[in-house]
Short mmCIF file of C-alpha atoms and ligand atoms in Angstrom, two decimals:
data_model
loop_
_atom_site.label_atom_id
_atom_site.label_comp_id
_atom_site.label_asym_id
_atom_site.label_seq_id
_atom_site.Cartn_x
_atom_site.Cartn_y
_atom_site.Cartn_z
CA MET A 1 87.30 68.13 79.48
CA THR A 2 87.56 71.86 78.70
CA SER A 3 89.32 73.67 81.56
CA HIS A 4 88.90 77.27 82.63
CA ALA A 5 92.32 78.03 81.08
CA ASP A 6 91.25 76.43 77.77
CA ILE A 7 88.17 78.68 77.60
CA VAL A 8 90.26 81.78 78.37
CA ARG A 9 92.91 80.84 75.78
CA ASP A 10 90.24 80.13 73.14
CA HIS A 11 88.61 83.47 73.89
CA TYR A 12 91.80 85.44 73.24
CA GLN A 13 92.77 83.45 70.15
CA ALA A 14 89.26 83.07 68.66
CA ALA A 15 89.87 85.39 65.70
CA ILE A 16 93.31 83.98 64.81
CA VAL A 17 92.63 81.33 62.20
CA ASP A 18 96.03 81.48 60.50
CA ARG A 19 98.95 82.52 62.71
CA ALA A 20 101.42 82.81 59.81
CA ALA A 21 99.04 85.12 57.90
CA LEU A 22 98.57 87.29 61.01
CA LEU A 23 102.33 87.58 61.55
CA ALA A 24 102.80 88.52 57.89
CA ARG A 25 100.10 91.19 58.16
CA LEU A 26 101.70 92.64 61.29
CA SER A 27 105.13 92.59 59.66
CA ALA A 28 103.79 94.48 56.66
CA ALA A 29 102.21 97.07 58.96
CA ILE A 30 105.53 97.52 60.78
CA ASP A 31 107.38 97.83 57.45
CA SER A 32 105.26 100.89 56.74
CA MET A 33 106.19 102.59 60.05
CA GLU A 34 108.97 105.14 60.29
CA PRO A 35 111.84 103.59 62.33
CA PRO A 36 112.64 103.29 65.18
CA ILE A 37 109.86 100.85 66.08
CA ASP A 38 109.15 101.91 69.64
CA ALA A 39 106.47 101.59 72.31
CA ARG A 40 104.59 104.66 71.14
CA LYS A 41 104.27 103.44 67.53
CA LEU A 42 103.17 99.92 68.52
CA ALA A 43 100.81 101.07 71.29
CA PRO A 44 97.50 100.91 69.32
CA LEU A 45 98.26 97.23 68.75
CA ASP A 46 100.08 95.93 71.79
CA GLN A 47 98.90 97.79 74.93
CA PHE A 48 95.94 95.54 75.60
CA HIS A 49 94.23 97.11 78.62
CA MET A 50 91.99 100.09 79.38
CA GLY A 51 94.00 103.29 79.04
CA GLY A 52 96.58 101.85 76.61
CA LEU A 53 100.16 103.14 76.76
CA ALA A 54 99.26 106.07 79.04
CA ALA A 55 98.10 103.59 81.71
CA THR A 56 101.35 101.63 81.42
CA VAL A 57 103.40 104.83 81.69
CA ALA A 58 101.49 105.86 84.82
CA VAL A 59 101.95 102.50 86.58
CA ALA A 60 105.62 102.31 85.54
CA ALA A 61 106.28 105.77 87.00
CA ARG A 62 105.08 104.43 90.36
CA VAL A 63 107.65 101.56 90.39
CA ALA A 64 110.46 102.80 88.06
CA PRO A 65 112.61 99.63 87.86
CA ARG A 66 116.39 100.19 87.84
CA ARG A 67 118.52 99.39 84.76
CA GLY A 68 119.06 95.63 84.58
CA ALA A 69 116.24 94.84 87.03
CA ARG A 70 114.68 91.45 86.41
CA VAL A 71 110.99 91.91 85.70
CA LEU A 72 108.25 89.33 85.15
CA ASP A 73 105.35 90.54 83.02
CA ALA A 74 102.65 88.15 84.23
CA GLY A 75 100.10 87.68 81.42
CA SER A 76 102.21 89.59 78.92
CA GLY A 77 99.74 89.47 76.02
CA LEU A 78 101.27 91.00 72.89
CA GLY A 79 104.21 92.32 74.93
CA GLY A 80 103.65 96.08 74.79
CA PRO A 81 104.10 96.73 78.53
CA ALA A 82 107.18 94.44 78.67
CA ARG A 83 108.85 96.32 75.81
CA TYR A 84 107.96 99.68 77.35
CA LEU A 85 109.70 98.69 80.62
CA ALA A 86 112.77 97.48 78.70
CA GLU A 87 112.95 100.49 76.37
CA THR A 88 112.34 103.11 79.07
CA PHE A 89 114.12 101.72 82.14
CA GLY A 90 116.61 99.22 80.69
CA ALA A 91 114.90 96.37 82.57
CA GLU A 92 115.35 92.73 81.57
CA VAL A 93 111.80 91.50 81.09
CA GLU A 94 110.40 87.99 80.86
CA GLY A 95 106.76 87.61 79.84
CA VAL A 96 104.52 84.61 80.44
CA ASP A 97 101.18 84.21 78.72
CA LEU A 98 98.59 81.48 78.34
CA SER A 99 97.95 82.11 74.63
CA PRO A 100 100.63 80.77 72.26
CA ASP A 101 99.51 82.95 69.35
CA TYR A 102 99.99 86.02 71.57
CA VAL A 103 103.46 84.80 72.51
CA ALA A 104 104.28 84.46 68.79
CA VAL A 105 103.07 88.02 68.10
CA ALA A 106 104.99 89.32 71.14
CA GLU A 107 108.18 87.69 69.85
CA LEU A 108 107.74 89.15 66.37
CA LEU A 109 107.13 92.68 67.70
CA THR A 110 110.10 92.38 70.06
CA GLU A 111 112.41 91.35 67.26
CA ARG A 112 111.15 94.24 65.10
CA ALA A 113 111.69 96.64 68.03
CA GLY A 114 115.31 95.45 68.39
CA LEU A 115 114.76 94.11 71.92
CA THR A 116 115.40 90.40 71.36
CA GLY A 117 117.33 89.02 74.34
CA GLN A 118 116.38 91.88 76.66
CA VAL A 119 112.69 90.93 76.43
CA THR A 120 111.63 87.28 76.14
CA PHE A 121 108.30 85.48 76.23
CA ARG A 122 107.08 82.01 76.96
CA GLU A 123 103.79 80.21 77.09
CA GLY A 124 102.61 79.33 80.58
CA ASP A 125 99.91 79.55 83.24
CA LEU A 126 100.46 82.10 86.00
CA THR A 127 99.14 79.68 88.61
CA ARG A 128 102.04 77.32 87.75
CA LEU A 129 104.98 79.55 86.82
CA PRO A 130 107.96 77.94 85.08
CA PHE A 131 110.55 79.79 87.24
CA GLU A 132 112.65 79.11 90.31
CA ASN A 133 111.95 80.88 93.61
CA ALA A 134 113.16 84.48 94.08
CA ARG A 135 114.09 85.17 90.44
CA PHE A 136 112.55 88.63 89.93
CA ASP A 137 112.95 92.15 91.37
CA LEU A 138 109.55 93.23 90.10
CA VAL A 139 106.42 91.37 89.06
CA TRP A 140 104.16 93.39 86.81
CA THR A 141 100.62 92.44 85.82
CA GLN A 142 97.92 94.37 83.95
CA HIS A 143 94.39 93.20 83.17
CA VAL A 144 94.97 89.48 83.65
CA ALA A 145 93.76 88.67 87.18
CA MET A 146 90.09 89.07 86.12
CA ASN A 147 90.54 85.88 84.05
CA ILE A 148 91.94 83.85 86.95
CA ALA A 149 89.54 82.27 89.45
CA ASP A 150 92.34 80.87 91.63
CA ARG A 151 93.55 84.22 92.98
CA ALA A 152 95.29 82.65 95.96
CA GLY A 153 97.21 80.43 93.52
CA LEU A 154 98.00 83.41 91.28
CA TYR A 155 99.37 85.73 94.00
CA GLY A 156 101.10 82.81 95.74
CA GLU A 157 103.06 82.10 92.55
CA LEU A 158 103.82 85.81 91.97
CA ARG A 159 105.14 86.02 95.54
CA ARG A 160 107.19 82.81 95.19
CA VAL A 161 109.17 84.09 92.18
CA LEU A 162 109.88 87.52 93.76
CA LYS A 163 113.16 88.22 95.56
CA PRO A 164 112.94 89.27 99.22
CA GLY A 165 112.19 93.00 99.09
CA GLY A 166 110.72 92.67 95.60
CA ARG A 167 107.57 94.43 94.48
CA LEU A 168 104.34 93.55 92.72
CA ALA A 169 102.76 96.22 90.48
CA PHE A 170 99.22 95.56 89.29
CA TYR A 171 96.59 97.40 87.28
CA ASP A 172 93.25 95.63 87.05
CA PRO A 173 89.50 95.90 86.66
CA ILE A 174 87.93 95.62 90.11
CA ALA A 175 84.31 94.83 91.03
CA ALA A 176 82.26 97.62 92.50
CA ASP A 177 80.99 96.88 96.01
CA GLY A 178 78.10 94.43 95.84
CA HIS A 179 79.47 92.79 92.66
CA PRO A 180 76.96 94.21 90.14
CA GLU A 181 76.43 92.21 86.91
CA LEU A 182 78.57 93.26 83.94
CA ILE A 183 77.40 93.97 80.42
CA TYR A 184 79.05 91.42 78.06
CA PRO A 185 81.03 90.86 75.93
CA VAL A 186 84.03 92.67 77.42
CA PRO A 187 87.58 92.38 76.02
CA TRP A 188 88.46 89.54 78.43
CA ALA A 189 85.26 87.44 78.29
CA VAL A 190 81.97 86.89 76.49
CA SER A 191 80.15 85.85 79.67
CA ALA A 192 80.52 85.67 83.45
CA GLU A 193 81.97 82.16 83.06
CA THR A 194 85.58 83.37 82.79
CA THR A 195 85.34 86.56 84.84
CA THR A 196 86.29 86.74 88.51
CA LEU A 197 86.34 90.34 89.58
CA LEU A 198 87.16 91.06 93.22
CA THR A 199 86.39 94.28 95.06
CA ALA A 200 89.29 96.47 96.21
CA ALA A 201 88.95 95.11 99.77
CA GLU A 202 88.88 91.50 98.54
CA THR A 203 91.92 92.18 96.34
CA ARG A 204 93.89 93.61 99.24
CA GLU A 205 92.99 90.62 101.40
CA VAL A 206 94.00 87.94 98.88
CA VAL A 207 97.23 89.75 97.93
CA GLU A 208 98.23 90.15 101.59
CA SER A 209 97.31 86.53 102.39
CA ALA A 210 99.82 85.49 99.70
CA GLY A 211 102.70 87.17 101.57
CA PHE A 212 102.60 90.81 100.40
CA ARG A 213 101.99 94.11 102.16
CA VAL A 214 99.90 96.42 99.95
CA ALA A 215 101.70 99.78 99.89
CA THR A 216 99.30 101.64 97.58
CA LEU A 217 95.92 100.83 96.07
CA GLU A 218 94.55 103.67 93.93
CA ASP A 219 91.35 104.05 91.96
CA VAL A 220 92.54 105.19 88.49
CA THR A 221 89.22 104.82 86.64
CA GLU A 222 89.00 108.44 85.53
CA GLU A 223 92.53 108.37 84.00
CA ALA A 224 91.80 105.54 81.58
CA PHE A 225 88.45 106.14 79.89
CA GLY A 226 89.36 107.52 76.45
CA TRP A 227 90.87 104.25 75.22
CA ALA A 228 87.52 102.45 74.81
CA ALA A 229 86.37 104.87 72.11
CA GLN A 230 89.53 104.27 70.02
CA GLN A 231 89.02 100.52 69.46
CA GLY A 232 87.14 100.56 66.15
CA PRO A 233 88.88 99.44 62.93
CA PRO A 234 91.99 101.58 62.19
CA ALA A 235 91.22 104.54 59.92
CA GLN A 236 94.30 104.05 57.69
CA PRO A 237 94.47 101.13 55.22
CA GLY A 238 97.01 98.50 56.38
CA ALA A 239 97.19 99.89 59.92
CA VAL A 240 96.74 97.46 62.83
CA ASN A 241 95.34 97.67 66.34
CA ALA A 242 94.05 95.33 69.05
CA GLY A 243 91.03 94.52 66.86
CA THR A 244 93.44 92.99 64.30
CA ILE A 245 94.18 90.33 66.94
CA VAL A 246 90.86 90.06 68.77
CA GLY A 247 88.61 90.41 65.74
CA ALA A 248 85.59 92.46 64.72
CA ARG A 249 83.97 92.29 68.19
CA MET A 250 86.79 94.35 69.76
CA ALA A 251 84.93 97.66 69.27
CA GLU A 252 81.79 96.27 70.95
CA MET A 253 83.84 94.69 73.76
CA ALA A 254 85.76 97.90 74.45
CA ALA A 255 82.55 99.96 74.31
CA ASN A 256 80.94 97.62 76.87
CA PHE A 257 84.00 97.91 79.10
CA GLY A 258 83.60 101.70 78.93
CA LYS A 259 79.88 101.40 79.67
CA ASN A 260 80.56 99.12 82.67
CA LEU A 261 83.01 101.74 83.96
CA ARG A 262 80.65 104.66 83.38
CA GLU A 263 77.79 102.84 85.10
CA GLY A 264 79.98 102.00 88.11
CA ARG A 265 79.76 98.21 87.59
CA VAL A 266 83.54 97.97 87.47
CA ARG A 267 86.43 100.24 88.55
CA LEU A 268 90.13 100.33 87.64
CA MET A 269 92.69 99.97 90.42
CA ALA A 270 96.48 100.29 90.34
CA GLY A 271 98.42 98.90 93.26
CA ILE A 272 101.91 98.26 94.53
CA ALA A 273 102.60 95.51 97.04
CA ASN A 274 105.89 94.67 98.75
CA ALA A 275 107.02 91.11 99.34
CA ALA A 276 106.55 90.76 103.10
C1 SAM B 301 93.63 91.68 78.36
S1 SAM B 301 95.10 90.81 78.00
C2 SAM B 301 96.35 91.82 78.78
C3 SAM B 301 97.71 91.61 78.18
C4 SAM B 301 98.82 92.51 78.74
N1 SAM B 301 98.98 92.34 80.18
C5 SAM B 301 98.56 93.96 78.44
O1 SAM B 301 98.11 94.67 79.35
O2 SAM B 301 98.81 94.41 77.30
C6 SAM B 301 95.01 89.41 79.10
C7 SAM B 301 96.09 88.37 78.85
O3 SAM B 301 96.12 87.46 79.97
C8 SAM B 301 96.45 86.17 79.49
N2 SAM B 301 96.04 85.21 80.52
C9 SAM B 301 94.79 84.99 81.00
N3 SAM B 301 94.81 84.02 81.95
C10 SAM B 301 96.10 83.65 82.09
C11 SAM B 301 96.78 82.69 82.89
N4 SAM B 301 96.11 81.89 83.75
N5 SAM B 301 98.11 82.56 82.78
C12 SAM B 301 98.81 83.34 81.88
N6 SAM B 301 98.22 84.26 81.09
C13 SAM B 301 96.89 84.41 81.19
C14 SAM B 301 95.70 86.08 78.17
O4 SAM B 301 96.23 85.08 77.34
C15 SAM B 301 95.88 87.49 77.62
O5 SAM B 301 97.02 87.59 76.80
#
């Protein structure tokens, strides 16, 4: 039987028919970049959320992990946010993601960025994390929760792996009050089947029920808009962006995400919660 996780994984990997060919294409694109290979140069490809690198920088400034802090990037995608936290703050980052092709891309980009060892990735489901209790100082998650129906299971696991006094930083699409219908496809789903948006109040409630105290919950919709318009095919031959991974529908998906935001069907919220 096809599970919810199978549908989500298939959605993200739908355009990857030949992983080796994709990795070779990405490698060639990186070969043509001026070293060093850093977060800014990889951002059109690997910051897979509304607002791109600027959104990651803004959330990171709110939590600023110390050098050597152990960070979990929950739903790490292609690894852009994880590498940014390592490069900028000296954090030790472990990423977990459902999609093995994304983990393979994340590992390639990390090696090319010279961060192997400091940033690692593994395949896994956030509702069943492959870590012992109290491993991390910070759990970071961006644009993943909307794919996970079992929110109590998700935040329960994120709380379990946090040290006492640890923090959760999240940046997610949030349903407008009344849960209006979305226009599909969006970057995370082609239909309502694999979308579970909560309102801000519902998010606060489920996060706090899992053993957190929400310290801040901010509407950051206006900060993030410009990204949607930049998701067409790259202008330069050989260049890569998120559409190289997601396929030709990326521009339409990103445009619909922007339309949903403009029409007030969805909002973007950034929050910090402390392990209670
Ligand atoms: C829109 S991407 C965001 C990736 C990354 N956080 C970023 O902002 O660049 C969503 C990611 O969540 C992952 N994902 C969805 N459901 C998941 C689950 N249950 N467990 C782990 N990863 C999941 C997908 O495989 C995908 O890589």
